[in-house]
Short mmCIF file of C-alpha atoms and ligand atoms in Angstrom, two decimals:
data_model
loop_
_atom_site.label_atom_id
_atom_site.label_comp_id
_atom_site.label_asym_id
_atom_site.label_seq_id
_atom_site.Cartn_x
_atom_site.Cartn_y
_atom_site.Cartn_z
CA MET A 1 -3.30 11.34 -5.72
CA TYR A 2 -5.45 11.56 -2.63
CA THR A 3 -7.53 8.66 -1.16
CA GLU A 4 -11.27 8.95 -0.98
CA GLN A 5 -11.01 9.38 2.88
CA VAL A 6 -8.66 12.34 2.45
CA MET A 7 -11.03 13.94 -0.06
CA ASP A 8 -13.95 13.36 2.19
CA HIS A 9 -12.27 15.01 5.18
CA PHE A 10 -10.88 17.83 2.98
CA THR A 11 -14.21 18.63 1.44
CA ASN A 12 -16.24 18.02 4.58
CA PRO A 13 -13.98 18.63 7.56
CA ARG A 14 -15.23 17.62 11.03
CA ASN A 15 -15.00 19.84 14.09
CA VAL A 16 -13.91 23.01 12.46
CA GLY A 17 -14.01 26.09 14.62
CA GLU A 18 -12.78 27.41 17.98
CA ILE A 19 -13.65 26.76 21.65
CA GLU A 20 -13.98 30.00 23.56
CA ASP A 21 -13.16 28.69 27.07
CA ALA A 22 -10.74 25.98 25.91
CA SER A 23 -8.83 23.97 28.41
CA GLY A 24 -5.83 23.98 26.11
CA VAL A 25 -4.83 25.54 22.82
CA GLY A 26 -1.98 24.45 20.57
CA GLU A 27 -0.64 26.14 17.53
CA VAL A 28 2.03 24.94 15.12
CA GLY A 29 3.35 26.09 11.82
CA ASN A 30 5.08 24.22 9.05
CA MET A 31 8.38 25.80 8.12
CA ARG A 32 8.43 24.16 4.68
CA CYS A 33 5.18 25.65 3.46
CA GLY A 34 4.13 28.24 5.89
CA ASP A 35 0.88 26.53 6.83
CA ILE A 36 -0.55 26.94 10.31
CA MET A 37 -2.88 24.83 12.46
CA ARG A 38 -4.55 25.56 15.74
CA ILE A 39 -6.30 23.00 17.99
CA TYR A 40 -8.67 23.78 20.89
CA LEU A 41 -9.41 21.25 23.55
CA LYS A 42 -12.19 21.07 26.17
CA VAL A 43 -11.13 18.53 28.81
CA ASN A 44 -13.21 17.40 31.79
CA ASP A 45 -12.24 16.56 35.33
CA GLN A 46 -11.60 12.88 34.39
CA ASP A 47 -8.99 14.00 31.76
CA VAL A 48 -11.39 13.16 28.93
CA ILE A 49 -11.39 15.30 25.80
CA GLU A 50 -15.04 16.26 25.61
CA ASP A 51 -14.66 18.54 22.69
CA ILE A 52 -12.03 19.44 20.15
CA LYS A 53 -11.97 21.99 17.34
CA PHE A 54 -9.51 23.06 14.81
CA ARG A 55 -8.53 25.84 12.43
CA THR A 56 -6.04 25.02 9.68
CA PHE A 57 -4.72 27.39 7.13
CA GLY A 58 -3.12 24.81 4.95
CA CYS A 59 -3.24 22.29 2.13
CA ALA A 60 -5.78 19.57 1.51
CA ALA A 61 -3.64 16.98 3.42
CA ALA A 62 -3.22 19.34 6.40
CA ILE A 63 -7.01 19.94 6.56
CA ALA A 64 -7.80 16.24 6.15
CA THR A 65 -5.36 15.15 8.87
CA SER A 66 -6.53 17.86 11.23
CA SER A 67 -10.14 16.71 10.73
CA LYS A 68 -9.23 13.08 11.16
CA ILE A 69 -7.25 13.71 14.36
CA THR A 70 -10.17 15.52 15.94
CA GLU A 71 -12.41 12.39 15.30
CA LEU A 72 -9.76 10.09 16.71
CA VAL A 73 -9.20 11.89 19.98
CA LYS A 74 -12.80 13.07 20.85
CA GLY A 75 -13.98 11.07 23.83
CA LYS A 76 -10.45 9.75 24.59
CA THR A 77 -8.41 10.51 27.64
CA ILE A 78 -5.31 12.73 27.48
CA SER A 79 -2.97 9.75 27.85
CA GLU A 80 -4.74 7.93 25.08
CA ALA A 81 -4.56 11.04 22.86
CA LEU A 82 -0.80 11.52 23.52
CA VAL A 83 0.11 8.17 21.83
CA ILE A 84 -1.60 9.05 18.54
CA THR A 85 1.12 9.58 15.87
CA ASN A 86 1.06 11.39 12.62
CA LYS A 87 1.73 8.04 10.84
CA GLN A 88 -1.43 6.60 12.54
CA VAL A 89 -3.48 9.61 11.32
CA ALA A 90 -2.20 9.15 7.77
CA GLU A 91 -2.98 5.38 7.92
CA GLU A 92 -6.54 6.12 9.13
CA LEU A 93 -7.02 8.16 5.94
CA GLY A 94 -5.85 5.35 3.74
CA GLY A 95 -2.33 6.87 3.38
CA LEU A 96 -0.97 10.12 2.11
CA PRO A 97 1.32 10.58 -0.91
CA GLN A 98 4.88 10.52 0.29
CA PRO A 99 5.60 14.29 -0.46
CA LYS A 100 2.58 15.05 1.72
CA MET A 101 3.49 13.03 4.76
CA HIS A 102 5.10 16.09 6.40
CA CYS A 103 1.64 17.70 6.42
CA SER A 104 0.33 15.17 8.84
CA ASN A 105 2.94 16.38 11.40
CA LEU A 106 0.90 19.60 11.73
CA ALA A 107 -2.04 17.80 13.23
CA ALA A 108 -0.22 15.51 15.64
CA ASP A 109 2.05 18.35 16.81
CA ALA A 110 -0.77 20.82 17.30
CA LEU A 111 -2.62 18.23 19.37
CA LYS A 112 0.55 17.66 21.53
CA GLU A 113 0.92 21.47 22.02
CA ALA A 114 -2.72 21.83 23.05
CA ILE A 115 -2.25 18.91 25.57
CA LYS A 116 0.89 20.61 26.86
CA ASP A 117 -0.93 23.91 27.31
CA TYR A 118 -3.81 22.08 29.11
CA GLN A 119 -1.40 20.36 31.47
CA SER A 120 0.50 23.51 32.30
CA LYS A 121 -2.74 25.30 33.12
CA LYS A 122 -3.92 22.46 35.28
CA LYS A 123 -0.87 22.60 37.61
FE1 FES B 1 1.66 22.84 4.09
FE2 FES B 1 0.75 20.46 3.59
S1 FES B 1 1.80 21.71 2.17
S2 FES B 1 0.89 21.41 5.45
#
């Protein structure tokens, strides 16, 4: 049912944890299943995401997409990170089964929330 990439990120998730003095934190929940994801960002003066960590209380697809998105945005600027979509994350993982596509929203939405939090603190 899951691709090898999904299983890899699920069994060996990258960038799990929290950042104490995070520049931005985003949390979203999925109404359909009750799963929750939180993303922590560390952003430098050039708007580059230097570090990113996540905590996901969710299914295998939610954990794999969270892990993948942290890999995708690390080292990117905020504007580059903002254009990453849930569809792109799923594609990077070789696809998700259709009933599991909604799980990838969690990662992309939590990232957007964390960026929003960072931008509001910067003002
Ligand atoms: Fe809840 Fe996948 S079933 S995020």
